[in-house]
Amino acid sequence: MDRDSAHLEHGNQKNQLTVTKDLINLHKRKGKFFGIAAIVMSGLFILGVFGFILKFSEGVDDPSEWGYYAALVSFLITAGQGALMVAIATRLVKAHWRRPISRAAEMFAVVGLYNLILLIPLLWVLPGLSDGRRSLWFFNELKNIPENMPQIQMLLSMIFLVLAGIGLLWISSLPDLAVIRDSEVNKKKKGLIGRLSGQWYGTSRQWFIQYHRLGMMGAFYFMMLITTHFLFSMDFSMTLVPGWIDALYPATHAHNSLQAGIAIVLIAMFVLRRFGGYGDYIKYEQFWGLGKLLFAASLLWFWFWFSSFIVFWYGAKPNEQGVLELLMVGPYLPVFLVAFTFNFLVPLFTMMWNPLRRSIWGPTVIAFSVLVGTVFDRIRIYVSSWSVAMQENKHLLTEIPSAIKPDVADILMWLGGISGAILIYLLATRIIPVVSIWEQKELLLYRIHKPFHRLEEVLVLGKKD
């Protein structure tokens, strides 16, 4: 080994030790913001539980009373489960800029457990096949199909999706958990960290297996994400509306998850940078990269919506006119306009402006806009769908009900539901480092500053393969 190579290797080892120590200290630090946020979210979550009890006491026989709860569960699945695709997709293309934010995206896997719990009451209040509702399961033709088949297949799909997400997070965090386990501060306090880290000691075989497991779990998660959105969108909205037939709608629902997932990761990045002390790791480059992905997803939002809308508009059959009246141009027109504005118009016209796009605040504000638009879009679809679930004619809307406004219980459930997801995420950061230690250390092996022509030096990044 020559002198330059030896010096470079020594420098990398020194930098890796510095990065490890710094990230462990940030992980163990309990700032004032964390305590305040946890207390506030806990209080709002308790209010949400009270709202759910209040709603449940009113009965479960009328599906229209549970439209806002269905919209809440749909929103949390859309944004929370879609966030993991930020880590999966960017790791697949071997992007170095994603390293500081991959773990922040993967941490939303714990929110999946919370979403699974919220889904269970919704399965109970969903009208069964014996109520005469439409279904893909040919209940009238095949008598051996259970009445609750939509609930069974949705529950199984959600369980597999959550398990895939938790598995991906655990595999990704194994090296970091082992570092914390072996650190001086935690030698006498292995406990949960010791059990989670297992027998990881960083051998070549373990690293080889980990890389391949990350790829396989990512592929399986993506497959289950599409399956879950297909089943949820069909059985919890489209089949409840008489005359609604749209082959593109499940794909639209899945795409909305990708858009909202990017948005919620952007907001998590901003909070970690501003209040978590990770400003040295989460920089402009990460906001710039995700901002471009969010812009592309927002353009696709319009494409998916318009591709479905134009079929109904030009088809103009009675059942298609009824669906348009219910979902877009009738009582929920104001809700649709808000969703259209915040999901498409705001990203379209703001991302064109370079000073806003090439900043940290800009993509964050636009991401918040997308999440607000997704909330209104889910309210538009699910509240309206559940309001007509019990109409007798299952092939044509005979009556367009007025827009249902949220009551006190609905508002409390929304506040508590979103706060509970945030609380679960915050608590998970106390166990698993929210910025991957091993990926930051690995990055040092692929970057070097070298002289280039008349410039003093430039940053050169290598690839693993």
XYZ file of C-alpha atoms in Angstrom:
465
model
C 0.000 0.000 0.000
C 1.467 3.387 -1.019
C 1.567 6.472 1.161
C -1.544 8.154 -0.386
C -3.644 5.000 -0.049
C -2.582 4.508 3.538
C -3.338 8.142 4.334
C -6.776 7.872 2.674
C -7.630 4.689 4.567
C -6.545 6.237 7.870
C -8.634 9.325 7.136
C -11.693 7.241 6.330
C -11.359 5.270 9.559
C -11.055 8.504 11.531
C -14.076 10.015 9.794
C -16.111 6.859 10.338
C -15.411 6.955 14.064
C -16.447 10.604 14.164
C -19.676 9.924 12.270
C -20.514 6.957 14.514
C -19.968 8.924 17.697
C -21.884 11.945 16.455
C -24.943 9.978 15.279
C -25.080 7.906 18.469
C -25.010 11.111 20.533
C -27.795 12.624 18.419
C -29.825 9.443 18.811
C -29.438 9.400 22.586
C -30.064 13.095 23.047
C -33.525 13.965 24.361
C -34.288 17.504 23.346
C -37.004 19.732 24.719
C -38.867 19.513 21.431
C -39.245 15.742 21.712
C -40.822 15.922 25.157
C -43.250 18.692 24.220
C -44.231 16.962 20.969
C -44.782 13.626 22.734
C -46.997 15.220 25.396
C -49.064 17.153 22.857
C -49.497 14.149 20.561
C -50.447 11.926 23.506
C -53.124 14.393 24.612
C -54.587 14.658 21.113
C -54.517 10.889 20.746
C -56.554 10.506 23.934
C -59.085 12.949 22.493
C -59.196 10.788 19.367
C -59.968 7.703 21.444
C -62.773 9.625 23.122
C -64.096 10.627 19.682
C -64.036 7.014 18.532
C -65.966 5.886 21.613
C -68.480 8.648 20.984
C -68.907 7.581 17.360
C -69.129 3.897 18.270
C -71.853 4.613 20.814
C -74.007 5.929 17.957
C -74.016 2.481 16.348
C -72.461 0.772 13.346
C -75.572 0.056 11.268
C -75.412 3.233 9.165
C -72.273 3.259 6.952
C -72.665 6.980 6.213
C -71.761 7.721 9.834
C -68.355 6.105 9.329
C -67.302 7.833 6.105
C -64.844 10.183 7.821
C -63.282 7.316 9.739
C -62.825 5.427 6.452
C -61.225 8.542 4.961
C -58.872 8.763 7.966
C -57.742 5.139 7.656
C -57.296 5.588 3.910
C -55.187 8.728 4.389
C -52.903 7.115 6.961
C -52.388 4.051 4.764
C -51.822 6.249 1.726
C -49.193 8.495 3.304
C -47.670 6.209 5.932
C -47.254 3.057 3.880
C -46.168 4.939 0.757
C -43.294 6.637 2.595
C -41.189 3.459 2.596
C -41.047 3.554 -1.204
C -38.782 6.603 -0.938
C -36.103 4.399 0.617
C -36.815 1.369 -1.578
C -36.832 3.163 -4.935
C -33.806 5.381 -4.296
C -31.793 2.459 -2.921
C -32.665 0.477 -6.049
C -31.057 3.107 -8.300
C -28.045 3.391 -5.929
C -28.505 7.112 -5.280
C -26.002 8.395 -2.715
C -28.041 11.478 -1.794
C -30.753 9.309 -0.246
C -28.488 7.858 2.477
C -29.322 10.399 5.240
C -33.072 10.052 4.667
C -33.580 6.354 3.911
C -34.011 5.433 7.559
C -36.427 8.318 8.129
C -38.585 6.826 5.350
C -38.233 3.248 6.612
C -39.296 4.307 10.106
C -42.835 4.757 8.828
C -43.050 0.963 8.937
C -43.925 1.267 12.626
C -46.831 3.507 11.653
C -48.070 0.521 9.641
C -48.724 -1.368 12.890
C -50.821 1.555 14.064
C -52.699 1.645 10.755
C -53.416 -2.078 11.038
C -55.091 -1.508 14.406
C -57.181 1.346 12.994
C -58.238 -0.839 10.072
C -59.865 -3.505 12.268
C -62.935 -1.426 13.332
C -63.400 -0.357 9.706
C -63.571 -4.001 8.659
C -66.377 -4.461 11.145
C -68.546 -1.581 9.895
C -67.976 -2.325 6.179
C -71.263 -3.606 4.667
C -71.128 -7.342 4.028
C -71.844 -9.140 0.769
C -75.202 -10.344 2.086
C -76.352 -6.710 2.205
C -76.540 -6.769 -1.583
C -73.501 -4.582 -2.174
C -71.450 -4.935 -5.332
C -68.266 -6.965 -5.159
C -65.550 -8.490 -7.287
C -66.107 -11.813 -5.567
C -69.202 -13.004 -7.491
C -71.003 -13.680 -4.233
C -74.355 -14.318 -5.875
C -72.887 -16.792 -8.385
C -70.495 -18.644 -6.101
C -72.313 -19.460 -2.887
C -69.272 -21.017 -1.239
C -67.517 -17.648 -0.929
C -67.744 -16.332 2.657
C -69.875 -13.263 3.207
C -66.958 -11.419 4.770
C -64.470 -12.200 1.987
C -63.632 -8.484 1.370
C -62.709 -8.098 5.036
C -60.621 -11.300 5.081
C -58.532 -10.531 2.017
C -58.007 -6.891 3.068
C -56.865 -7.904 6.537
C -54.439 -10.500 5.173
C -53.039 -8.058 2.630
C -52.505 -5.399 5.296
C -50.830 -7.872 7.650
C -48.358 -8.971 4.972
C -47.676 -5.335 4.034
C -46.960 -4.394 7.643
C -44.747 -7.444 8.194
C -42.773 -6.630 5.044
C -42.274 -3.051 6.230
C -41.193 -4.080 9.726
C -38.854 -6.690 8.238
C -37.301 -4.106 5.934
C -36.769 -1.672 8.816
C -35.267 -4.362 11.060
C -32.867 -5.645 8.398
C -31.760 -2.123 7.558
C -31.190 -1.160 11.204
C -29.340 -4.315 12.324
C -25.811 -2.829 11.948
C -26.826 0.334 13.804
C -28.473 -1.584 16.635
C -25.302 -3.642 16.989
C -23.208 -0.455 17.198
C -25.449 0.900 19.946
C -25.370 -2.478 21.698
C -21.578 -2.507 21.712
C -21.110 1.155 22.637
C -19.652 1.947 26.052
C -22.804 3.664 27.233
C -24.971 0.616 26.575
C -22.719 -2.292 27.571
C -24.700 -2.811 30.761
C -28.081 -2.030 29.191
C -28.471 -4.386 26.269
C -32.095 -5.304 26.894
C -34.321 -4.586 23.898
C -31.431 -3.318 21.766
C -29.499 -6.513 22.392
C -32.406 -8.698 21.376
C -33.141 -6.653 18.248
C -29.508 -6.637 17.115
C -29.336 -10.435 17.398
C -26.050 -12.012 16.344
C -24.878 -9.191 14.120
C -21.120 -8.704 14.214
C -20.491 -7.277 10.744
C -18.891 -10.255 9.038
C -18.527 -10.294 5.263
C -21.187 -12.985 5.007
C -23.629 -10.952 7.108
C -23.120 -7.863 4.947
C -23.595 -9.912 1.767
C -26.833 -11.404 3.084
C -28.090 -8.047 4.294
C -27.735 -6.355 0.902
C -29.679 -9.130 -0.786
C -32.354 -9.222 1.919
C -32.902 -5.481 1.575
C -33.534 -5.940 -2.138
C -35.919 -8.858 -1.671
C -37.873 -7.218 1.142
C -38.144 -4.007 -0.866
C -39.562 -5.878 -3.854
C -42.028 -7.781 -1.667
C -43.114 -4.571 0.063
C -43.803 -2.861 -3.256
C -45.842 -5.843 -4.435
C -47.926 -5.858 -1.254
C -48.364 -2.072 -1.351
C -49.956 -2.264 -4.802
C -52.107 -5.234 -3.721
C -53.291 -3.469 -0.576
C -54.275 -0.314 -2.423
C -56.064 -2.354 -5.065
C -58.153 -4.182 -2.484
C -58.795 -1.160 -0.271
C -59.819 1.121 -3.132
C -62.146 -1.506 -4.596
C -63.914 -2.861 -1.504
C -63.962 0.309 0.617
C -65.026 2.858 -1.996
C -65.699 1.897 -5.633
C -67.921 -1.141 -5.067
C -69.999 0.851 -2.576
C -71.062 3.362 -5.258
C -73.733 2.095 -7.686
C -72.542 2.378 -11.288
C -68.916 3.254 -10.498
C -66.723 1.196 -12.835
C -63.171 2.450 -13.343
C -60.311 0.078 -14.170
C -57.730 2.820 -13.566
C -58.924 3.822 -10.110
C -56.894 1.228 -8.114
C -53.705 2.334 -9.905
C -54.639 5.955 -9.165
C -55.052 5.082 -5.493
C -51.611 3.440 -5.427
C -49.997 6.403 -7.192
C -51.520 8.782 -4.640
C -49.708 6.748 -2.006
C -46.368 7.368 -3.713
C -47.054 11.097 -3.956
C -48.182 11.422 -0.342
C -45.304 9.189 0.790
C -42.752 11.532 -0.774
C -44.506 14.505 0.811
C -44.557 13.071 4.318
C -40.863 12.117 4.118
C -40.029 15.684 3.065
C -41.815 17.028 6.129
C -40.081 14.479 8.367
C -36.737 15.565 6.875
C -37.465 19.207 7.657
C -38.430 18.441 11.265
C -35.302 16.319 11.781
C -33.104 19.035 10.328
C -34.762 21.922 12.163
C -35.474 20.347 15.553
C -33.581 17.051 15.657
C -30.049 18.370 15.185
C -29.407 16.506 11.906
C -28.558 19.612 9.878
C -25.049 18.290 9.131
C -26.508 15.222 7.422
C -29.845 16.295 5.919
C -28.926 19.119 3.575
C -30.139 20.935 0.507
C -29.228 17.984 -1.721
C -31.873 15.760 -0.117
C -34.619 18.375 -0.459
C -33.613 19.022 -4.060
C -33.743 15.311 -4.935
C -37.090 14.582 -3.280
C -38.530 17.856 -4.559
C -38.017 16.696 -8.138
C -39.695 13.372 -7.378
C -42.627 15.179 -5.760
C -43.012 17.406 -8.807
C -43.112 14.379 -11.114
C -45.636 12.614 -8.873
C -47.841 15.724 -8.830
C -47.893 15.831 -12.640
C -48.869 12.157 -12.635
C -51.679 12.974 -10.223
C -53.312 15.032 -12.973
C -52.690 12.342 -15.590
C -54.356 9.618 -13.521
C -57.304 11.822 -12.603
C -57.879 13.096 -16.134
C -57.586 9.610 -17.680
C -60.515 8.454 -15.539
C -62.490 11.685 -15.761
C -62.456 11.856 -19.561
C -64.007 8.378 -19.869
C -66.922 9.316 -17.625
C -67.317 12.725 -19.243
C -67.482 11.485 -22.842
C -69.268 8.225 -22.015
C -72.109 10.193 -20.407
C -74.087 7.086 -19.498
C -76.609 7.518 -16.690
C -74.451 5.565 -14.229
C -71.339 7.546 -15.249
C -73.149 10.860 -14.903
C -74.256 9.804 -11.432
C -70.681 9.010 -10.405
C -69.435 12.390 -11.682
C -72.246 14.134 -9.863
C -71.409 12.394 -6.605
C -67.605 12.604 -6.652
C -66.722 15.774 -8.560
C -69.361 18.211 -9.809
C -72.107 17.789 -7.210
C -72.188 18.233 -3.424
C -68.460 17.510 -3.051
C -67.338 19.985 -5.741
C -65.680 22.371 -3.205
C -63.764 19.441 -1.662
C -62.647 18.291 -5.107
C -61.453 21.787 -6.045
C -59.347 21.978 -2.878
C -57.815 18.571 -3.625
C -57.164 19.533 -7.261
C -55.539 22.804 -6.239
C -53.239 21.464 -3.523
C -52.324 18.184 -5.221
C -51.666 19.560 -8.699
C -51.916 23.325 -9.224
C -49.771 24.385 -6.268
C -46.885 21.968 -7.058
C -47.129 22.774 -10.788
C -46.816 26.549 -10.522
C -44.513 26.741 -7.506
C -41.986 24.142 -8.655
C -41.465 26.188 -11.821
C -39.902 28.946 -9.724
C -36.188 28.242 -9.289
C -35.641 30.148 -6.006
C -38.441 28.165 -4.385
C -37.530 24.812 -5.892
C -33.839 25.152 -5.100
C -34.339 25.662 -1.380
C -35.194 23.805 1.798
C -38.369 25.665 2.713
C -39.880 25.456 -0.785
C -40.204 21.658 -1.192
C -41.336 21.404 2.442
C -44.194 23.863 1.964
C -45.211 22.144 -1.267
C -45.104 18.758 0.496
C -47.454 20.113 3.160
C -49.734 21.316 0.368
C -49.793 17.812 -1.130
C -50.702 16.248 2.208
C -53.544 18.724 2.679
C -54.761 17.944 -0.833
C -54.583 14.216 -0.113
C -56.689 14.677 3.027
C -59.427 16.440 1.056
C -59.192 13.914 -1.770
C -59.706 11.019 0.630
C -62.643 12.821 2.253
C -64.172 13.423 -1.173
C -63.912 9.771 -2.182
C -64.667 7.881 1.015
C -67.257 10.096 2.680
C -69.268 10.241 -0.533
C -68.864 6.498 -1.180
C -70.015 5.467 2.269
C -72.981 7.855 2.079
C -74.556 5.820 -0.774
C -73.457 2.342 0.314
C -76.959 1.191 1.261
C -78.910 2.336 -1.799
C -81.097 -0.461 -3.172
C -80.218 -0.023 -6.863
C -76.633 -1.311 -7.105
C -76.129 -0.373 -10.780
C -77.300 3.242 -10.889
C -77.322 6.105 -8.413
C -80.968 6.999 -7.950
C -80.309 9.726 -5.398
C -77.328 12.006 -4.787
C -77.246 12.801 -1.058
C -76.073 16.128 0.252
C -72.496 16.481 1.411
C -71.956 15.092 4.897
C -70.201 17.500 7.237
C -67.954 16.187 10.028
C -69.391 16.142 13.523
C -67.477 16.523 16.779
C -66.609 12.809 16.908
C -65.233 12.887 13.359
C -63.014 15.897 14.101
C -61.700 14.306 17.288
C -60.980 11.031 15.484
C -59.018 12.836 12.781
C -56.980 14.837 15.306
C -56.317 11.770 17.419
C -55.655 9.476 14.472
C -52.978 11.671 12.930
C -51.482 12.503 16.330
C -51.255 8.813 17.185
C -49.281 8.122 14.020
C -46.869 10.957 14.844
C -46.508 9.704 18.425
C -45.680 6.166 17.271
C -43.032 7.557 14.922
C -41.490 9.697 17.670
C -41.303 6.778 20.093
C -39.681 4.580 17.442
C -36.868 7.120 17.029
C -35.873 6.471 20.659
C -35.076 2.858 19.749
C -33.760 2.984 16.174
C -31.444 5.767 14.900
C -33.426 7.915 12.489
C -30.324 8.510 10.333
C -28.556 5.314 9.293
C -25.095 5.107 10.832
C -23.784 2.342 8.585
C -24.938 4.024 5.397
C -23.225 7.258 6.368
C -20.015 5.362 7.115
C -20.300 3.457 3.842
C -20.637 6.723 1.959
C -17.161 7.744 3.146
C -15.732 4.763 1.252
C -17.210 6.001 -2.028
C -16.353 9.698 -1.880
C -13.047 11.464 -2.350
C -11.906 14.988 -3.211
C -9.469 15.100 -6.118
C -7.847 17.936 -8.115
C -9.467 18.594 -11.492
C -7.922 20.905 -14.120
C -7.769 24.436 -12.775
C -10.142 23.750 -9.916
C -8.580 23.078 -6.557
C -10.557 19.895 -6.053
C -13.911 18.264 -6.853
C -15.987 15.650 -5.087
C -15.895 12.257 -6.803
C -18.491 9.623 -5.888
C -18.142 5.962 -6.684
C -20.711 3.214 -7.142
C -20.954 -0.077 -5.308
C -21.219 -2.084 -8.510
